Amino acid sequence: MGEVGEFGLIDRIARGAAQGPAVLLGPGDDAAVIRAPDGRVVASTDLLLEGRHFRTDWSTAYQVGRKAAAQNLADIAAMGAVPTALLVGLAAPARLPVSWARQLAAGLADECALVGASVAGGDTTRGETIVIAATALGDLHGRAPVTRAGAHPGDRVAIAGELGWSACGHELLARGLDEPCKALDRHRAPQPPYAQGPAAARAGASAMIDVSDGLLADLGHIARESDVGIDLEPAAFEIPAQLRAAAERLGLDPLGWILTGGEDHALAACYPADDVPQGWTVVGTVTKRSDDQAAPRVTVAGKAWSGSQGWDHFA
Amino acid sequence: MGEVGEFGLIDRIARGAAQGPAVLLGPGDDAAVIRAPDGRVVASTDLLLEGRHFRTDWSTAYQVGRKAAAQNLADIAAMGAVPTALLVGLAAPARLPVSWARQLAAGLADECALVGASVAGGDTTRGETIVIAATALGDLHGRAPVTRAGAHPGDRVAIAGELGWSACGHELLARGLDEPCKALDRHRAPQPPYAQGPAAARAGASAMIDVSDGLLADLGHIARESDVGIDLEPAAFEIPAQLRAAAERLGLDPLGWILTGGEDHALAACYPADDVPQGWTVVGTVTKRSDDQAAPRVTVAGKAWSGSQGWDHFA
């Protein structure tokens, strides 16, 4: 990176990304200009730090790019919106090979292309370690955003996308294991069910969230913002055979990965009863919040989950 | 920070910032929703790293917040747009006092308030050092963006805002000096001439840029993108007496700070002759680009500047 220079790197990253239809002015100026057809723009930002959110010995640069884009684009989908563009800030050590940055840009661009979005701008600077700051923008297509605050007692709680694979992959990588391959892949680059975000909005979802910190933690956000409780039915979670087998080999409970593992970027939404669209699995019910302030907001078969409660980056 | 927890910190930062009129949905959900009245949004992102872009022993958290917001909001102004919202990603060590984050948030909010914008969303995570990723959004009010690519031979080159103070302040801080105070202040928190961005667009500016890397470097971007040359008239730069005196004490040329010092976030724009609005100082002329490929794009009194050429973060 030191040889190419910062401006050269920006140019390389910019050239690597074809511009989608929403980008009126792409990389290379003080700012990008993106279409916002209904007069609003949805925007979300995330930081990924080397060593904390990814490891260069566990993931390729391409996978890191896929993941950085995916976790941001999933936030846009979780509002019921369609992503239009991604802005990317990159800090990198001078010793980092330019090929690493080029592969990162390719991963970012390819993940964006899945949803018709593109990398519209960025900033690069030298740093001691790799930092990726991604900001995704999106289009609500005239609909109201689906927030965390609209769930009502009686709503069904449903999931689109996969859960537990990323946590399983993290555990395998930490122990130097490499089976099942799908778990490693998903940890390195999740596959959010992007189209299910707008589909949920069209179907009348009352609340929605991207599962980034773990299902119990993220449903806790919905429960608090909506001032309700949520009870999950453990038997409703289909545990894939590969995940179950991997957990058995490690002496772990696969339901723990599913309920508390983060970074799968599934979507969790609440629907007025019987309005749950195709592609979603009902896993629980919205309840009245308990009068007991100390009672857990989210329960599993009526009880507090006794395992881990997701992760808190400062804890 | 470790005691409050990540989610508590997000709440603190969110509560610290009053929401401006453009923010339809503010912090606390998967994404924010911001007005984009003319169907487009301007967006720019920047990374600030502790030790590289700021030092906690040189600047207060409040000043770092002002600067982080200012350098992003200035990018929006440089397109001729009015900032509407800022998204902020923060990585911080667990040992960082919560008061530091709170003061940072206050600085971000106060700088945004200068232009009627607000902090609409964010992300926090633990890191070894402080990283601030800011993304600003803005509204073009129906006008075309003023890019770097529209300058024509014969245009006047003009400046709004101050130049050289930040570089002077950096030099003073590096040497442990503390006069003139204004230079230290401007290095810690620049004062971009935000309103002059939209004013330039209304007056018909053909090209514009935010002076972040140094005037010669940034005018070089305009010259390359517009395929022109630019010649500056050194006598046109009014050198403030305090800046001149500070340079003399250090045995330096104050014009070097003005031409190559970065981070003042002045605006530089090109105007068809005689269209230069109030508040702008004409400092040069757009010329035909030289047939000699090796000739400098930007000259000072017809010659290459022999001093430093701005900074390249990877050099």
XYZ file of C-alpha atoms in Angstrom:
630
model
C 0.000 0.000 0.000
C 2.859 2.346 0.793
C 4.117 2.171 -2.784
C 0.846 2.881 -4.553
C -0.086 5.814 -2.363
C -3.406 6.702 -0.895
C -4.856 8.355 -3.982
C -3.827 5.454 -6.178
C -5.559 3.064 -3.802
C -8.793 5.037 -3.836
C -8.724 4.933 -7.615
C -8.138 1.190 -7.626
C -11.021 0.529 -5.272
C -13.292 2.877 -7.186
C -12.477 1.274 -10.521
C -13.099 -2.184 -9.075
C -16.768 -1.476 -8.471
C -19.288 -1.104 -11.287
C -21.861 1.522 -10.396
C -25.484 0.503 -9.892
C -28.511 2.389 -11.216
C -28.999 4.359 -7.982
C -25.565 6.002 -8.155
C -25.744 9.395 -9.882
C -22.159 10.340 -8.969
C -19.755 7.628 -7.850
C -16.297 7.549 -6.289
C -13.696 10.233 -6.934
C -15.267 13.477 -5.734
C -15.779 15.034 -2.285
C -19.018 13.066 -1.967
C -21.212 10.668 -3.907
C -24.747 11.424 -5.089
C -27.288 8.616 -4.731
C -30.904 8.412 -5.842
C -33.532 8.568 -3.094
C -36.666 8.226 -5.226
C -39.279 8.556 -2.492
C -37.637 11.577 -0.868
C -36.065 9.602 2.007
C -32.904 7.615 2.476
C -32.247 4.787 4.931
C -28.687 4.844 6.317
C -26.682 2.595 8.623
C -23.020 2.451 9.593
C -20.778 -0.294 11.023
C -17.136 -0.650 11.995
C -15.127 -3.858 11.442
C -11.779 -4.114 13.198
C -9.020 -6.560 12.380
C -8.564 -9.002 15.241
C -12.001 -8.259 16.649
C -14.466 -8.705 13.782
C -12.211 -10.589 11.416
C -8.772 -12.188 11.322
C -6.633 -12.094 8.220
C -5.443 -15.636 8.987
C -9.042 -16.906 9.188
C -10.606 -15.016 6.298
C -9.451 -13.904 2.879
C -9.672 -10.224 1.995
C -12.483 -11.129 -0.385
C -14.444 -12.747 2.469
C -13.840 -9.751 4.729
C -15.238 -7.530 1.987
C -18.301 -9.759 1.597
C -18.886 -9.707 5.363
C -18.359 -5.957 5.773
C -20.886 -5.260 3.050
C -23.315 -7.960 4.201
C -23.629 -6.776 7.780
C -24.430 -3.269 6.592
C -26.751 -4.203 3.770
C -28.639 -6.483 6.192
C -29.346 -3.453 8.408
C -30.981 -1.741 5.431
C -33.044 -4.854 4.630
C -34.118 -5.002 8.295
C -35.888 -1.648 7.837
C -37.804 -3.120 4.892
C -35.653 -1.192 2.415
C -33.633 -2.092 -0.671
C -29.926 -1.138 -0.472
C -28.737 1.364 -3.072
C -25.109 2.162 -2.209
C -22.237 1.533 0.173
C -19.564 3.988 1.321
C -16.383 2.442 2.684
C -13.657 3.890 4.885
C -10.487 1.798 5.007
C -7.521 2.186 7.342
C -4.634 -0.121 6.493
C -0.976 -0.566 7.395
C 1.497 0.542 4.706
C 2.818 -3.049 4.599
C -0.557 -4.433 3.491
C -0.287 -5.792 -0.054
C -2.317 -3.855 -2.598
C -3.787 -7.198 -3.658
C -5.425 -7.456 -0.231
C -7.194 -4.119 -0.737
C -8.150 -5.089 -4.276
C -9.673 -8.366 -3.072
C -11.472 -6.538 -0.279
C -12.952 -4.179 -2.865
C -14.013 -7.145 -5.004
C -15.795 -8.722 -2.026
C -17.544 -5.456 -1.196
C -18.609 -4.993 -4.823
C -19.834 -8.569 -5.265
C -21.933 -8.504 -2.100
C -23.434 -5.147 -3.145
C -24.207 -6.541 -6.600
C -26.438 -9.226 -5.015
C -28.909 -6.475 -4.154
C -28.301 -4.137 -7.093
C -26.223 -1.726 -4.995
C -22.627 -0.588 -5.486
C -19.680 0.968 -3.699
C -20.234 4.660 -4.364
C -17.469 6.271 -2.330
C -14.774 5.847 0.242
C -11.828 7.114 2.196
C -8.479 5.439 2.816
C -5.863 6.234 5.401
C -2.868 4.557 6.987
C -3.412 2.802 10.306
C -1.646 0.276 12.542
C -4.306 -2.359 11.889
C -7.035 -2.802 9.298
C -10.267 -0.913 10.002
C -13.253 -1.044 7.689
C -16.082 1.449 8.167
C -19.041 0.728 5.945
C -22.148 2.860 5.547
C -25.074 1.485 3.575
C -27.875 3.556 2.061
C -31.265 2.258 0.974
C -34.635 2.993 -0.587
C -37.942 2.303 1.206
C -39.929 2.326 -2.061
C -42.520 4.611 -0.517
C -43.239 2.340 2.453
C -42.928 3.191 6.149
C -39.758 1.818 7.734
C -40.245 -1.333 9.814
C -38.713 -0.342 13.145
C -38.082 -2.261 16.372
C -40.963 -0.504 18.089
C -44.133 -1.836 16.443
C -44.613 -5.357 17.873
C -47.945 -6.111 19.609
C -48.957 -8.936 21.945
C -50.343 -11.753 19.821
C -47.973 -11.137 16.892
C -46.059 -14.123 15.571
C -42.247 -13.965 15.762
C -40.627 -15.351 12.620
C -37.137 -15.816 11.195
C -35.821 -15.608 7.646
C -32.319 -16.819 6.900
C -29.943 -19.030 8.840
C -28.955 -18.974 12.524
C -26.137 -20.585 14.459
C -23.746 -21.236 11.578
C -21.483 -18.260 12.222
C -21.091 -19.107 15.923
C -20.341 -22.730 15.000
C -17.758 -21.549 12.463
C -16.121 -19.274 15.034
C -15.859 -22.175 17.477
C -14.353 -24.441 14.814
C -11.814 -21.809 13.736
C -10.856 -21.139 17.351
C -10.174 -24.871 17.805
C -8.397 -25.275 14.469
C -11.132 -27.522 13.028
C -12.430 -27.332 9.486
C -15.713 -29.277 9.300
C -18.477 -28.589 8.473
C -17.190 -26.309 5.761
C -20.485 -24.412 5.585
C -20.030 -23.165 9.158
C -16.570 -21.778 8.355
C -17.918 -20.204 5.173
C -20.838 -18.543 6.919
C -18.633 -17.188 9.695
C -16.317 -15.703 7.092
C -19.140 -14.329 4.952
C -22.775 -14.537 6.070
C -25.640 -14.781 3.598
C -28.410 -12.450 4.775
C -31.843 -13.024 3.223
C -31.903 -9.518 1.737
C -35.116 -9.851 -0.273
C -37.052 -10.932 2.818
C -36.678 -7.460 4.356
C -38.821 -5.641 1.785
C -41.060 -8.752 1.562
C -41.724 -8.504 5.300
C -42.584 -4.822 4.942
C -45.002 -5.571 2.106
C -46.585 -8.340 4.206
C -47.240 -5.922 7.060
C -44.500 -6.862 9.549
C -44.980 -4.865 12.752
C -41.296 -4.917 13.806
C -38.053 -6.259 12.376
C -34.363 -6.534 13.267
C -31.193 -7.901 11.746
C -29.770 -10.712 13.921
C -26.224 -9.487 14.492
C -25.700 -9.888 18.259
C -27.633 -13.147 18.681
C -31.343 -13.880 18.417
C -32.172 -13.467 22.122
C -30.243 -10.200 22.365
C -31.744 -8.791 19.187
C -35.302 -9.845 20.019
C -34.633 -8.169 23.365
C -34.201 -4.908 21.440
C -37.590 -5.393 19.769
C -39.196 -6.309 23.107
C -37.802 -3.237 24.860
C -38.586 -0.797 22.031
C -42.096 -2.240 21.598
C -42.656 -2.596 25.355
C -43.695 -6.244 25.019
C -42.371 -9.671 25.892
C -41.401 -12.414 23.476
C -41.601 -16.144 24.100
C -39.773 -18.549 21.801
C -40.773 -22.157 21.159
C -37.516 -24.145 21.090
C -39.082 -27.023 19.133
C -39.879 -24.583 16.310
C -36.199 -24.190 15.419
C -35.158 -26.720 12.847
C -31.612 -27.667 13.759
C -29.673 -28.649 10.625
C -28.080 -32.107 10.900
C -24.586 -30.728 10.208
C -24.926 -28.147 12.967
C -26.243 -30.760 15.395
C -23.393 -33.140 14.558
C -20.779 -30.393 14.941
C -22.201 -29.411 18.335
C -22.205 -33.042 19.467
C -18.545 -33.464 18.520
C -17.708 -30.361 20.580
C -19.975 -31.280 23.479
C -22.089 -28.161 22.930
C -25.814 -27.447 22.573
C -26.617 -26.423 18.986
C -29.638 -24.452 20.253
C -27.156 -22.218 22.092
C -25.570 -21.251 18.773
C -28.998 -20.613 17.277
C -30.315 -18.504 20.149
C -27.197 -16.562 21.086
C -24.737 -16.784 18.190
C -24.271 -13.489 16.378
C -23.220 -12.454 12.893
C -25.491 -14.725 10.855
C -27.510 -11.662 9.819
C -30.770 -13.528 9.594
C -33.855 -11.327 9.891
C -36.296 -11.589 12.794
C -39.718 -10.005 12.396
C -43.078 -9.826 14.109
C -46.272 -10.302 12.123
C -49.915 -9.861 13.012
C -51.181 -13.457 13.328
C -51.521 -15.392 10.038
C -49.779 -12.716 7.952
C -46.413 -14.504 7.919
C -45.159 -14.651 4.323
C -43.352 -17.491 2.534
C -39.723 -17.955 3.458
C -40.258 -17.199 7.151
C -40.372 -19.709 10.002
C -42.550 -18.926 13.010
C -40.515 -19.495 16.183
C -42.460 -17.670 18.867
C -45.097 -15.223 19.995
C -45.200 -11.633 21.189
C -46.646 -11.458 24.710
C -47.666 -8.736 27.125
C -44.632 -7.584 29.050
C -44.371 -8.991 32.523
C -45.294 -6.704 35.420
C -42.139 -7.996 37.092
C -39.390 -5.526 36.079
C -36.731 -8.138 36.756
C -38.340 -10.748 34.489
C -36.521 -11.424 31.202
C -38.021 -9.720 28.155
C -37.382 -12.728 25.972
C -38.085 -16.231 27.224
C -37.610 -19.704 25.789
C -40.607 -21.985 26.480
C -41.674 -19.517 29.159
C -38.341 -19.453 30.996
C -35.183 -17.387 31.000
C -32.513 -18.861 28.748
C -29.736 -20.090 30.979
C -26.979 -19.995 28.353
C -25.022 -17.049 27.058
C -26.935 -13.873 26.172
C -25.264 -12.805 22.916
C -22.224 -10.609 23.120
C -21.560 -7.097 24.270
C -18.483 -5.643 22.591
C -17.481 -3.678 25.686
C -18.249 -6.362 28.264
C -16.640 2.319 28.695
C -16.322 -1.283 29.850
C -18.703 -0.652 32.743
C -21.479 1.015 30.798
C -21.532 -1.538 28.008
C -21.863 -1.015 24.318
C -25.618 -0.618 24.230
C -25.582 1.858 27.067
C -22.993 3.894 25.238
C -25.023 4.009 22.036
C -27.976 5.230 24.057
C -25.874 7.904 25.719
C -24.544 9.183 22.426
C -27.981 9.079 20.839
C -29.579 10.990 23.706
C -26.828 13.599 23.553
C -27.856 14.730 20.090
C -31.067 16.613 19.378
C -32.514 15.541 16.039
C -32.729 18.042 13.200
C -35.697 18.510 10.879
C -34.279 16.159 8.218
C -34.186 13.155 10.540
C -37.354 11.069 10.216
C -35.987 8.193 12.323
C -32.952 8.777 14.516
C -30.590 6.576 16.510
C -31.680 3.297 18.092
C -32.852 1.145 15.192
C -31.059 -0.920 12.537
C -30.805 2.207 10.403
C -31.813 5.858 10.378
C -34.248 7.437 7.929
C -33.320 10.876 6.593
C -35.216 13.238 4.327
C -33.921 13.608 0.779
C -36.436 16.136 -0.536
C -35.234 16.363 -4.125
C -34.950 12.612 -4.599
C -31.166 12.476 -4.208
C -28.782 12.301 -1.286
C -25.162 13.451 -1.122
C -22.974 11.157 0.988
C -19.352 11.205 2.127
C -17.368 9.141 4.613
C -14.107 9.743 6.522
C -12.017 7.861 9.052
C -10.195 9.572 11.935
C -7.624 7.513 13.813
C -6.157 8.308 17.202
C -2.481 9.134 16.869
C -2.796 9.856 13.167
C -5.633 12.370 12.804
C -5.847 13.468 16.402
C -4.047 13.017 19.704
C -5.915 12.824 22.972
C -3.112 14.807 24.647
C -3.415 17.606 22.049
C -7.188 17.798 21.689
C -10.135 17.385 24.007
C -12.795 14.829 23.130
C -15.106 17.733 22.366
C -12.610 19.153 19.864
C -12.140 15.726 18.247
C -15.910 15.526 17.827
C -16.039 18.989 16.274
C -13.236 18.080 13.875
C -14.663 14.676 12.912
C -17.989 16.260 12.055
C -16.438 19.305 10.361
C -14.280 17.404 7.923
C -17.273 15.374 6.792
C -19.769 18.203 6.673
C -17.261 20.235 4.629
C -17.265 17.478 1.983
C -21.027 17.876 1.670
C -20.717 21.665 1.392
C -18.040 21.193 -1.292
C -20.670 19.560 -3.528
C -22.871 22.649 -3.093
C -25.172 20.781 -0.705
C -26.549 21.422 2.781
C -25.732 18.694 5.347
C -28.720 16.900 6.845
C -27.311 14.135 9.048
C -24.187 12.428 10.328
C -23.696 8.732 11.105
C -20.813 7.915 13.461
C -18.959 4.660 14.052
C -16.792 4.684 17.189
C -14.199 2.130 18.240
C -12.801 2.759 21.708
C -10.719 0.959 24.332
C -12.668 -0.357 27.320
C -10.509 1.871 29.551
C -11.743 5.060 27.852
C -13.796 7.119 30.305
C -17.450 7.404 29.374
C -17.054 11.172 29.791
C -14.683 11.143 26.799
C -17.348 9.532 24.613
C -19.980 11.899 25.944
C -17.811 14.930 25.151
C -17.071 13.517 21.703
C -20.808 13.195 21.111
C -21.332 16.788 22.267
C -18.694 18.015 19.809
C -20.255 16.047 16.968
C -23.714 17.351 17.821
C -22.613 20.988 18.193
C -20.773 21.010 14.864
C -23.800 19.427 13.161
C -26.080 22.012 14.733
C -24.133 24.799 12.976
C -25.637 23.610 9.705
C -28.986 22.331 10.972
C -27.900 18.690 10.799
C -27.756 16.083 13.573
C -26.200 12.766 14.540
C -28.796 10.306 13.280
C -27.132 6.974 13.949
C -24.029 5.126 14.923
C -22.185 1.997 15.889
C -19.789 1.425 18.786
C -17.310 -1.350 19.301
C -14.249 -2.040 21.412
C -10.860 -1.411 19.831
C -7.241 -0.984 20.899
C -7.247 2.695 19.918
C -9.935 5.255 19.188
C -11.338 5.182 15.651
C -14.059 7.538 14.481
C -15.824 6.833 11.199
C -18.170 9.627 10.187
C -20.533 9.639 7.240
C -22.331 12.858 6.336
C -25.470 13.109 4.217
C -26.734 16.216 2.465
C -29.399 17.838 0.336
C -28.644 19.532 -3.009
C -31.888 21.544 -2.918
C -32.630 20.560 -6.513
C -29.318 21.818 -7.911
C -26.701 19.828 -9.816
C -23.733 18.796 -7.646
C -20.607 20.929 -8.113
C -17.961 18.317 -8.909
C -14.204 18.510 -9.437
C -14.632 18.040 -13.173
C -16.243 21.253 -14.469
C -13.457 23.854 -14.474
C -12.707 25.631 -17.801
C -9.716 27.687 -18.921
C -10.392 31.309 -18.075
C -12.319 30.521 -14.865
C -11.259 32.325 -11.718
C -10.006 30.199 -8.810
C -11.296 31.454 -5.472
C -11.111 30.498 -1.817
C -13.652 30.762 0.993
C -12.528 30.167 4.550
C -9.111 30.111 6.140
C -5.892 28.422 5.031
C -2.638 27.658 6.820
C -3.856 27.863 10.396
C -4.160 24.120 10.964
C -0.651 23.438 9.644
C 0.691 26.236 11.834
C -1.133 24.772 14.835
C 0.266 21.309 14.132
C 3.790 22.739 13.990
C 3.286 24.605 17.268
C 1.872 21.549 19.045
C 4.717 19.384 17.749
C 7.203 21.881 19.223
C 5.313 22.336 22.479
C 4.467 25.991 21.734
C 1.120 27.610 22.436
C 0.952 30.898 20.510
C -0.953 32.020 18.506
C -3.881 30.392 20.201
C -6.016 30.609 17.059
C -3.665 28.259 15.216
C -3.935 25.631 17.949
C -7.712 26.057 18.015
C -8.063 25.664 14.251
C -5.852 22.586 14.185
C -7.969 21.027 16.903
C -11.274 22.045 15.327
C -11.400 23.721 11.897
C -14.150 26.151 10.945
C -15.261 25.332 7.396
C -17.288 28.047 5.615
C -20.283 25.717 5.224
C -22.721 28.264 3.796
C -20.298 29.154 1.006
C -20.728 25.710 -0.568
C -24.383 26.149 -1.527
C -23.667 29.854 -2.230
C -21.009 28.829 -4.750
C -23.448 26.433 -6.414
C -26.077 29.158 -6.669
C -23.490 31.547 -8.150
C -22.643 29.035 -10.879
C -19.304 27.614 -9.672
C -17.923 25.258 -12.317
C -15.912 23.087 -9.897
C -15.353 22.938 -6.146
C -13.354 20.995 -3.555
C -12.872 20.934 0.185
C -9.259 21.784 1.089
C -8.330 18.803 3.248
C -4.941 17.682 1.881
C -3.524 21.130 1.126
C -4.520 23.717 -1.480
C -2.020 22.646 -4.156
C -2.907 18.965 -3.760
C -6.635 19.607 -3.779
C -6.535 22.014 -6.719
C -4.521 19.279 -8.424
C -7.600 17.050 -8.108
C -9.734 19.706 -9.826
C -7.091 20.219 -12.527
C -6.838 16.492 -13.268
C -10.576 15.824 -13.206
C -11.286 18.919 -15.331
C -8.261 18.322 -17.613
C -7.003 21.863 -17.124
C -4.133 23.660 -15.450
C -4.349 26.105 -12.574
C -2.001 29.001 -11.892
C -2.040 30.716 -8.516
C -1.016 34.311 -7.855
C 0.960 34.250 -4.581
C 0.352 37.960 -3.926
C -3.393 37.306 -3.900
C -3.148 35.393 -0.632
C -3.571 37.687 2.310
C -1.274 36.337 4.987
C -2.667 37.117 8.435
C -0.189 38.994 10.647
C -0.349 36.324 13.376
C 0.435 33.566 10.883
C 3.305 35.564 9.411
C 4.718 36.274 12.859
C 4.441 32.624 13.904
C 6.223 31.495 10.736
C 8.987 34.049 11.272
C 9.581 32.820 14.822
C 9.911 29.271 13.480
C 11.995 30.242 10.463
C 9.291 29.003 8.077
C 7.475 30.448 5.064
C 3.838 31.162 5.924
C 2.903 30.735 2.261
C 3.996 27.089 2.590
C 1.343 26.554 5.260
C -1.258 28.274 3.085
C -0.443 26.356 -0.086
C 0.285 22.908 1.312
C -1.160 22.733 4.842
C -4.151 20.424 5.104
C -7.165 20.143 7.408
C -8.319 23.765 7.333
C -11.344 22.661 5.299
C -11.591 25.892 3.383
C -13.444 25.615 0.077
C -11.739 26.168 -3.278
C -13.945 26.778 -6.305
C -13.696 27.830 -9.933
C -16.029 30.473 -11.324
C -16.685 31.697 -14.830
C -14.981 35.133 -14.889
C -16.734 37.865 -12.882
C -19.242 35.494 -11.241
C -17.291 35.216 -7.977
C -19.706 35.828 -5.081
C -19.121 37.741 -1.856
C -17.015 35.951 0.747
C -14.624 34.458 -1.815
C -11.081 35.653 -2.579
C -9.747 35.188 -6.113
C -6.289 33.603 -5.915
C -5.681 32.287 -9.428
C -6.850 31.343 -12.884
C -7.762 28.137 -14.688
C -5.476 27.633 -17.699
C -5.274 25.230 -20.598
C -3.378 22.162 -19.503
C 0.220 22.046 -20.627
C 1.081 19.786 -23.574
C 4.061 18.662 -21.498
C 2.838 15.618 -19.548
C 5.541 16.127 -16.940
C 4.560 19.753 -16.263
C 2.849 20.391 -12.923
C -0.929 20.740 -13.089
C -0.943 23.518 -10.534
C 1.639 26.292 -10.638
C 2.410 29.277 -8.442
C 3.199 32.414 -10.472
C 3.754 30.148 -13.472
C 6.237 27.809 -11.769
C 6.159 24.537 -9.886
C 5.944 25.062 -6.120
C 9.251 23.957 -4.675
C 7.974 23.294 -1.140
C 6.049 20.328 0.181
C 3.106 19.029 -1.881
C 0.492 18.359 0.797
C 0.454 14.979 2.451
C -0.223 11.466 1.276
C -1.363 9.251 4.147
C 0.432 6.196 2.755
C 3.652 7.947 1.690
